[in-house]
XYZ file of C-alpha atoms in Angstrom:
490
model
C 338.650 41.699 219.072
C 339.938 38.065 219.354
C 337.500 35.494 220.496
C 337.660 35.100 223.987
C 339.625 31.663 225.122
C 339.639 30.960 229.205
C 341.280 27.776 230.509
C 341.080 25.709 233.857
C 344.618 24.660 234.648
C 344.479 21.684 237.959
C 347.483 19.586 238.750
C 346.289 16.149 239.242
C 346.796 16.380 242.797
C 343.529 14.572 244.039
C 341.409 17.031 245.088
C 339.183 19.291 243.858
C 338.446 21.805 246.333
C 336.280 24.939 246.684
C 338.414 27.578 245.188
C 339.638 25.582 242.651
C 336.003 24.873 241.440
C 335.119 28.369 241.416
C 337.775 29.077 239.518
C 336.909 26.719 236.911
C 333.159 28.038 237.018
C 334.570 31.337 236.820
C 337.028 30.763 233.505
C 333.823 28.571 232.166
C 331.526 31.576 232.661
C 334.023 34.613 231.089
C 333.906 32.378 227.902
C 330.443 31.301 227.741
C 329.279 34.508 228.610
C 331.049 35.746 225.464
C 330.223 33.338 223.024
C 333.885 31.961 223.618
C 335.881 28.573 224.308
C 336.585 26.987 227.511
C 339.665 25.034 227.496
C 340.785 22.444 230.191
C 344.442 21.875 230.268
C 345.879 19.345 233.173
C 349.130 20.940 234.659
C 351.253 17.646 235.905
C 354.972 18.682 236.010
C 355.600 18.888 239.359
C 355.449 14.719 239.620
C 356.333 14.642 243.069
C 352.522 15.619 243.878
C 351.152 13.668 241.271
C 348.166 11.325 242.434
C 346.611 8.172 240.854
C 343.562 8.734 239.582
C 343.601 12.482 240.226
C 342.885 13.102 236.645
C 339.306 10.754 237.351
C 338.435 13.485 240.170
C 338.927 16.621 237.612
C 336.726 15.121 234.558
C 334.053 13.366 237.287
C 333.505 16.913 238.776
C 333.078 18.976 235.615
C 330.926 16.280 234.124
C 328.823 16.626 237.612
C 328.363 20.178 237.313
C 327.980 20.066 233.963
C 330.759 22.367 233.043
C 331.613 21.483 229.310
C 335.218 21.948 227.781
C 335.688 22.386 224.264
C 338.990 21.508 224.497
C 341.134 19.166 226.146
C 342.067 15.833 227.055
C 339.642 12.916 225.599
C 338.001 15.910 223.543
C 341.295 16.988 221.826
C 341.342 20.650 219.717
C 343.846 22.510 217.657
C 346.438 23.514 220.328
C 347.281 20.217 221.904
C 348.136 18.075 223.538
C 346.379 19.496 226.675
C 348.755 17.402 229.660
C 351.461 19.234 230.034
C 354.001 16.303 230.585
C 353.167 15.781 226.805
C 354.499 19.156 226.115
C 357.942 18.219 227.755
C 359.845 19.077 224.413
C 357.925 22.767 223.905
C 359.400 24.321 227.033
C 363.054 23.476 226.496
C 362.577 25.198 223.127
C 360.819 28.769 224.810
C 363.319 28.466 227.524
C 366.650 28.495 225.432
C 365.123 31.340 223.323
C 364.778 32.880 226.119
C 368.594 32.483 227.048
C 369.506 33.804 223.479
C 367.720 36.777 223.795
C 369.432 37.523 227.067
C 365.705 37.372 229.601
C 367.145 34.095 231.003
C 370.461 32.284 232.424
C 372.038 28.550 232.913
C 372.469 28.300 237.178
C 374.410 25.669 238.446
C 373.741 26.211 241.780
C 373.637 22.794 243.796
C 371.012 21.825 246.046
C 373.079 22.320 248.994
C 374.148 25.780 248.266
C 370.214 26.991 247.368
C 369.026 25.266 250.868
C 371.964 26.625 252.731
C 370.513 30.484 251.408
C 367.051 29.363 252.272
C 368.496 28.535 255.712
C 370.284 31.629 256.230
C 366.769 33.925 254.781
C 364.906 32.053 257.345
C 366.965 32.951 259.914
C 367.169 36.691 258.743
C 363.710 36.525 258.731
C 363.548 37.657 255.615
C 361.466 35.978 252.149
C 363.924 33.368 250.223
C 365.022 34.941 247.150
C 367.796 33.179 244.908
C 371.345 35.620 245.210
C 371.965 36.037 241.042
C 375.069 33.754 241.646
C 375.349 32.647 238.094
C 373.457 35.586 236.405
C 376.804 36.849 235.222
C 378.750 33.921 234.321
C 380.563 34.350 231.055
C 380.348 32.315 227.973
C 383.000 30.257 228.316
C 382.504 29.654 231.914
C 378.630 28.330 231.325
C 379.823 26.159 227.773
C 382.698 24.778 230.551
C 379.635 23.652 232.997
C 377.409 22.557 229.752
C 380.187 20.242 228.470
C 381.497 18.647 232.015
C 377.559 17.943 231.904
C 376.743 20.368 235.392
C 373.430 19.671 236.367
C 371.566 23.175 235.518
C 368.672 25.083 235.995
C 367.151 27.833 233.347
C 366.046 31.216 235.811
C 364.509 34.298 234.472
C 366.510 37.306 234.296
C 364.138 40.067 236.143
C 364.912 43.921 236.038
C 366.713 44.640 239.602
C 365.175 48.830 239.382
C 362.350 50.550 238.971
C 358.940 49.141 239.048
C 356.980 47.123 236.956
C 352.705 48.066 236.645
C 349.759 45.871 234.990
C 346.069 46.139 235.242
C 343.729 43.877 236.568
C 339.725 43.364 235.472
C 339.274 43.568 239.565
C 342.010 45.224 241.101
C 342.368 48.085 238.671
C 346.535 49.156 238.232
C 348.937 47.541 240.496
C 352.224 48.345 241.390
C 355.383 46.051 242.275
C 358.818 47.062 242.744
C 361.195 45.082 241.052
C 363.788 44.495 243.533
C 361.146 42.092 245.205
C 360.832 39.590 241.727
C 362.806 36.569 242.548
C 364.914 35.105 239.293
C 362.239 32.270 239.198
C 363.357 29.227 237.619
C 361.712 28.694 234.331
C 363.090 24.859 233.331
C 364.126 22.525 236.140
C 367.281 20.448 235.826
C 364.882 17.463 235.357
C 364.079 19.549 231.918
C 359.965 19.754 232.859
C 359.272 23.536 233.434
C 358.287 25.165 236.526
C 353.930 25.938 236.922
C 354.973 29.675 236.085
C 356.765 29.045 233.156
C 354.625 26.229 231.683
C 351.568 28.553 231.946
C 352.661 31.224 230.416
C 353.597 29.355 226.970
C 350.663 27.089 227.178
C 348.667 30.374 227.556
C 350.294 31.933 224.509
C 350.532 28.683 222.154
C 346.699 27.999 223.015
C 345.645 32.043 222.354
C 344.451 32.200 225.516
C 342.915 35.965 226.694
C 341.179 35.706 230.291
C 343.468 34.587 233.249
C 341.244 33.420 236.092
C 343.382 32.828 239.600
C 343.498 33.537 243.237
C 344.921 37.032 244.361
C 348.077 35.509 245.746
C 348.909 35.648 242.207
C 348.748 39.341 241.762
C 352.559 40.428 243.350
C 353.944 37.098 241.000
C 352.158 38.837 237.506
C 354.526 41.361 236.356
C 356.949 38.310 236.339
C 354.921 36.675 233.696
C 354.137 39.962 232.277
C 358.099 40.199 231.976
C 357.853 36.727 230.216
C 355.544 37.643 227.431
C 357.025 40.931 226.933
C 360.338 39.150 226.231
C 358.670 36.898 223.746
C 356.824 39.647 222.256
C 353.961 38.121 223.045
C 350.116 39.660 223.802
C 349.474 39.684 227.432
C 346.164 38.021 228.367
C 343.400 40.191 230.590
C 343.932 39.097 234.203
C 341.039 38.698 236.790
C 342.510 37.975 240.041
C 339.531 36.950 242.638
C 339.740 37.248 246.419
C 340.049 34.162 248.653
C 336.929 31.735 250.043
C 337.342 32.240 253.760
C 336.407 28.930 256.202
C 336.158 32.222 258.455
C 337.286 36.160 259.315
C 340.836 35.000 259.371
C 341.216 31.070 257.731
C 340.961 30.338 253.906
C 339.477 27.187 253.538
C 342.169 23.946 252.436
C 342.653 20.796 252.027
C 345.504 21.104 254.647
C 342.412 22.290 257.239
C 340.102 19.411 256.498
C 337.652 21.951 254.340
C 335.442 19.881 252.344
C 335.675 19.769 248.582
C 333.368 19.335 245.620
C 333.423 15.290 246.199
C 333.183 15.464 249.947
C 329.781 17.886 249.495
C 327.966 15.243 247.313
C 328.780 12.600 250.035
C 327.443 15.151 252.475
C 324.443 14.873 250.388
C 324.577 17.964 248.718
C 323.717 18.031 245.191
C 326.132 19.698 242.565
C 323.129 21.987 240.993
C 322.744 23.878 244.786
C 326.931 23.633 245.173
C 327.297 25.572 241.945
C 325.243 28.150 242.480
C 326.447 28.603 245.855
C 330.267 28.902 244.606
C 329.342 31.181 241.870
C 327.865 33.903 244.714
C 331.231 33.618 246.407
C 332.867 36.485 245.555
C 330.371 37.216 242.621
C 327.106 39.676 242.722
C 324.498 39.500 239.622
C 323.029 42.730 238.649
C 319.719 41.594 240.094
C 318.317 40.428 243.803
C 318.172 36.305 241.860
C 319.356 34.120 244.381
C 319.187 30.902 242.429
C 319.882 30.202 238.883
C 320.781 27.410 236.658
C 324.052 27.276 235.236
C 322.733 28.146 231.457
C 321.424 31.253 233.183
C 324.291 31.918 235.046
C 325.982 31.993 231.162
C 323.593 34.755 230.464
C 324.048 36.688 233.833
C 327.806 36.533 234.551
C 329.605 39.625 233.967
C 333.572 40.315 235.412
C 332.394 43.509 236.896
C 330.536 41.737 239.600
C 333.412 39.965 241.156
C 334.796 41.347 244.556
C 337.375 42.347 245.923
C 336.756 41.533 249.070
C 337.230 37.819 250.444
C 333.657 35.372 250.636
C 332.713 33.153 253.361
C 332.138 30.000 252.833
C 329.338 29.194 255.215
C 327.683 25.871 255.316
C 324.530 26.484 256.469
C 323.531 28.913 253.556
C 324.756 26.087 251.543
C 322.294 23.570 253.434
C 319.686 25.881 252.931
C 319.957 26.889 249.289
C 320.149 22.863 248.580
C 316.998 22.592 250.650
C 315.200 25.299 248.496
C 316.628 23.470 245.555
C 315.498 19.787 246.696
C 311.984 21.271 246.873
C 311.678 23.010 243.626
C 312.628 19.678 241.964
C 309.583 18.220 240.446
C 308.099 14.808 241.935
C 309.941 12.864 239.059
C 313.563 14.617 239.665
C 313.378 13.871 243.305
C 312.825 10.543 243.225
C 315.494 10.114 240.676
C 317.841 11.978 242.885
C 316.402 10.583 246.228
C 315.743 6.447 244.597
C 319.607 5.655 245.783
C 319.048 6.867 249.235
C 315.595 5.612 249.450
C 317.113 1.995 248.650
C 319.599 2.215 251.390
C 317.272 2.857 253.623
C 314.931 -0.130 253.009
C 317.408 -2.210 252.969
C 316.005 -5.578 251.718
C 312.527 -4.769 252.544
C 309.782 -5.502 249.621
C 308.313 -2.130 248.965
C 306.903 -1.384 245.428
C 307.815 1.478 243.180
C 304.969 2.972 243.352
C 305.207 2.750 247.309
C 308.456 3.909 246.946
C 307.405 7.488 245.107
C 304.786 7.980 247.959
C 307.676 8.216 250.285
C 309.743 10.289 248.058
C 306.481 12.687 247.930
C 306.467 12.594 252.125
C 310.219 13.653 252.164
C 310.970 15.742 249.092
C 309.604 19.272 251.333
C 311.256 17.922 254.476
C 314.592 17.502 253.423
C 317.562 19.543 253.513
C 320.006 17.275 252.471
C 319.822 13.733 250.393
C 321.902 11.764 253.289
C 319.060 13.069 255.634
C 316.648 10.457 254.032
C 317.895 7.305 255.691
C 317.087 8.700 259.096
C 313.911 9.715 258.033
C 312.506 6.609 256.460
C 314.241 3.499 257.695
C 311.222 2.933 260.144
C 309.205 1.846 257.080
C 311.655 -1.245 257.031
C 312.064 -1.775 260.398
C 310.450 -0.485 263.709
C 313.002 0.865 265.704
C 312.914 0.386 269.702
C 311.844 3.351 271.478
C 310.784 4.892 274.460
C 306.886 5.288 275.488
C 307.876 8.642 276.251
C 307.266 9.949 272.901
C 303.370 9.012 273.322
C 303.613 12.000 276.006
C 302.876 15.255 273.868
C 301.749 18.787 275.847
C 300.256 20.389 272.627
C 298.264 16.961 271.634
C 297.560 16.536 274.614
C 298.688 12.932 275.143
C 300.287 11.014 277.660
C 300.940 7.208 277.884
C 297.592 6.707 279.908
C 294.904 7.979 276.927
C 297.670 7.154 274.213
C 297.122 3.755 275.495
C 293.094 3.768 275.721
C 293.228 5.573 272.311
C 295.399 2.143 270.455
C 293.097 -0.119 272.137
C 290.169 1.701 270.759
C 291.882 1.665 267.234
C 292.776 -1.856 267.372
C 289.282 -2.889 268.248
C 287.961 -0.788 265.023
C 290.094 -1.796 262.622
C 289.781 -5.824 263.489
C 286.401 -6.107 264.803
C 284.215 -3.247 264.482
C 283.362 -0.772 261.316
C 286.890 -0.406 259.726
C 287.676 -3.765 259.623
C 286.970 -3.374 255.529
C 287.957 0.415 254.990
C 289.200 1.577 252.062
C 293.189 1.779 253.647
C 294.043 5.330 251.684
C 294.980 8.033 253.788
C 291.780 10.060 253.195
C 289.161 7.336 254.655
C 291.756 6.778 256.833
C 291.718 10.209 258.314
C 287.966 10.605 258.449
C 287.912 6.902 259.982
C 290.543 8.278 262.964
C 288.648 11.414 263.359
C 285.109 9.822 263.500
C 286.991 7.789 266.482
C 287.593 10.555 267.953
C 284.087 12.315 268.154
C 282.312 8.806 268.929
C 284.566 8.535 271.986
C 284.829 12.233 273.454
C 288.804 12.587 272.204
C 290.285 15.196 270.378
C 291.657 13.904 267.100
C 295.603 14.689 268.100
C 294.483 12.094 270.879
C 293.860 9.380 268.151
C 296.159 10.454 265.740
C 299.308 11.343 267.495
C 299.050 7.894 269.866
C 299.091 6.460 265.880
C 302.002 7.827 264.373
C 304.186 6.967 267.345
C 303.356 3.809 266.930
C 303.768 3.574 263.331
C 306.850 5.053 263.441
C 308.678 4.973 266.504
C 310.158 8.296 266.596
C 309.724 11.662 267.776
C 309.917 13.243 264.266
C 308.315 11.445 260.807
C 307.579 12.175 257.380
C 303.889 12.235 257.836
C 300.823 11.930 259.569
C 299.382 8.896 261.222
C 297.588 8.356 257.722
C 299.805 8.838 255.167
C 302.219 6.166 257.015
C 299.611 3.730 257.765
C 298.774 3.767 253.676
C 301.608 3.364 253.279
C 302.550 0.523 255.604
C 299.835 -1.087 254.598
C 296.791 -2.659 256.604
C 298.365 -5.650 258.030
C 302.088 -3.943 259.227
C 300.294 -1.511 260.670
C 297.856 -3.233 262.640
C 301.127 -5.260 263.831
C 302.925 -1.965 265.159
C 299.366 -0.980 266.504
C 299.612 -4.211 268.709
C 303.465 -3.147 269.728
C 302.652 0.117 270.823
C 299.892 -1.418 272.882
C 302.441 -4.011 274.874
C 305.018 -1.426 275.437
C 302.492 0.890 276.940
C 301.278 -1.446 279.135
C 304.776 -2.943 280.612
């Protein structure tokens, strides 16, 4: 058996979206899985889509989910180049073979007559399929056209009966009838090739065996099936997956607004969580693992646990699997991952690394995703304004009247009474608070909660009154002490 060769194919179009990932995960996996190569090939010949810096968005998202090629552009191989406008010359060659052997035909149908049949199928109703107007031109008639230099196009010459059948890894056997195979055009009069006829050669020339793509594909295959069988050539196994669904009855796109690969990370998603996600779209391991890395994903992948059956993409599965994997990070890889976000949200303010990993160590089990963090810790910077209503708290059993008495009472012990020189860690801290409490007939909640208001100024924080008044420090917290104190009394 040859060695198994897969290859991601993207046109440089700007965007890498969902599917498009999953199919590269997918092709990555089939040849990892097998001890094979995974080839990345750019597919720009349709220029008129082409985007600057498009090619930037293809390497930046492998490297990010650490898919590897072995071959391909910047890495190079033995099959190159892998950019298929560098392959210009190739194409032309396959294509006039093709016309020798009698699978293919010059058309010199102009633009006007081929949109004036697209006008009239619309109308019918019916699909657009060209009318074999030049399929029978004779020799001299086409070398007549050829040498008055007639603008041409190279189509493939399909069978018109019968019915053509191939198997697919998914699928199983499927059946078209040939009647419905348009006479695609293989080389466009600007001389690049058409997506369907470019893949197939690239395909053969770089030995490739596994065919990953979306089942929109699967009534188009016996036309490259026709293709190789007209070269002679081996045709590759075909795994044709079912569509990611934005719902019951939408496919996610770009067209919709769906979010891709680059527009997750800015969501705060991190690519880890995304790629395991997108490999469980459409694909079930053998076991009940939820999560696994994408060297065990290698191991696990097998074809015969792809669907057939279209996934869902749904967001808040996502948000919760990148929760689970925020919190299984250790200390250190949060803080490496969370340090950006962490910045940002101190702004300017003077806070030491070491302060810095404290916070990290508050927020790494409390957050889902990494653009969550600037809400949650920006009140270490800044106090925010807010509303003495959130001293009012049924199950602490606090209202602005004792949260008030309760300040006062801290104020007085940590500038003039016993706590005026405690050791400012969280854990005297908390016995300080709760001794407070006894001496003055509260429960704790009644010292602590009035605390952590005030320290933080909002509803929700990272911590208890302790762990934020560490670390705030003595001196910033005494200050917000004193704030809390005014507001409650105005």
């Amino acid at each position: 058996m040859s060695k198994v060769r897969t290859r991601f194919a993207p046109s440089p179009t700007g965007y890498m979206h969902i599917g498009n990932l999953r199919t590269a995960l997918y092709e990555y996996l089939i040849a990892k899985s097998a001890g094979g190569d995974f080839v990345l090939r750019i597919e720009d010949t349709d220029q008129e889509r082409y985007v600057e810096g498009a090619l930037d968005v293809v390497f930046n998202t492998l490297k990010a989910t650490g898919i590897k090629f072995d071959e391909g552009p910047g890495v190079g191989g033995d099959y190159g180049p892998y950019i298929q406008s560098e392959r210009r010359d190739i194409y032309k060659k396959y294509a006039l073979e093709l016309v020798e052997k009698g699978h293919a035909y010059y058309c010199f149908c102009t633009k006007e007559r081929l949109e004036s049949l697209k006008s009239d199928s619309t109308e019918l109703g019916t699909g657009f399929n060209y009318d074999r107007h030049c399929r029978d031109l004779s020799k001299e008639e086409i070398q007549k056209n050829l040498d008055a230099g007639i603008p041409y196009v190279i189509r493939q010459k399909m069978p018109v009966d019968g019915t053509t059948t191939f198997t697919d890894a998914v699928y199983g056997d499927i059946t078209v009838e040939n009647k419905t195979l348009d006479d695609q055009v293989l080389l466009k009069s600007d001389g690049l090739p058409t997506y369907n006829f470019a893949n197939v050669v690239d395909d053969h020339l770089m030995k490739i065996t596994h065919v990953v793509r979306g089942n929109e594909y699967l009534s188009s295959t016996p036309k490259y099936n026709n293709l190789y069988n007209a070269f002679g050539w081996e045709i590759p196994t075909y795994v044709h997956c079912a569509p990611i669904m934005k719902d019951a009855h939408n496919k996610l796109s770009k067209r919709n607004g769906d979010a891709s690969f680059m527009d997750l990370i800015e969501k705060g998603y991190i690519p880890e969580a995304i790629l395991n996600y997108i490999a469980l779209l459409g694909w079930s391991p053998r076991g009940n693992e939820e999560f696994y890395t994408l060297p065990e994903l290698e191991k696990a992948f097998d074809i015969d646990g792809i669907s057939k059956s279209p996934a869902i993409f749904d967001i808040e599965k996502l948000k919760r699997m990148n929760a689970e994997y925020l919190r299984r990070m250790t200390p250190e890889e949060f803080y490496k991952v969370a340090l950006p976000y962490i910045d940002k949200a101190l702004g300017g303010a003077d806070f030491s690394e070491d302060v810095k990993l404290r916070i990290a160590g508050l927020i790494q089990p409390r957050t889902e995703l990494l653009t969550d963090i600037e809400d949650k810790i920006s009140f270490f910077a800044k106090l925010p304004e807010y509303s003495t209503e959130l001293y009012c708290h049924k199950k602490m059993k606090t209202d602005t009247v004792n949260s008030l008495t309760s300040l006062n009472i801290v104020l007085e012990a940590l500038t003039n009474g016993n706590g005026a020189n405690i050791d400012w860690t969280s854990a005297s801290l908390y016995e300080f608070f709760c001794g407070l409490a006894s001496e003055n007939e509260l429960k704790n909640s009644q010292i602590l909660w009035p605390i952590r208001t005030a320290l933080s100024g909002k509803d929700v924080s990272p911590g208890g009154a302790t762990e934020l008044a560490e670390i705030l420090g003595k001196d910033e917290s005494i200050k917000r002490i004193k704030v809390g104190i005014e507001l409650l009394k105005a």
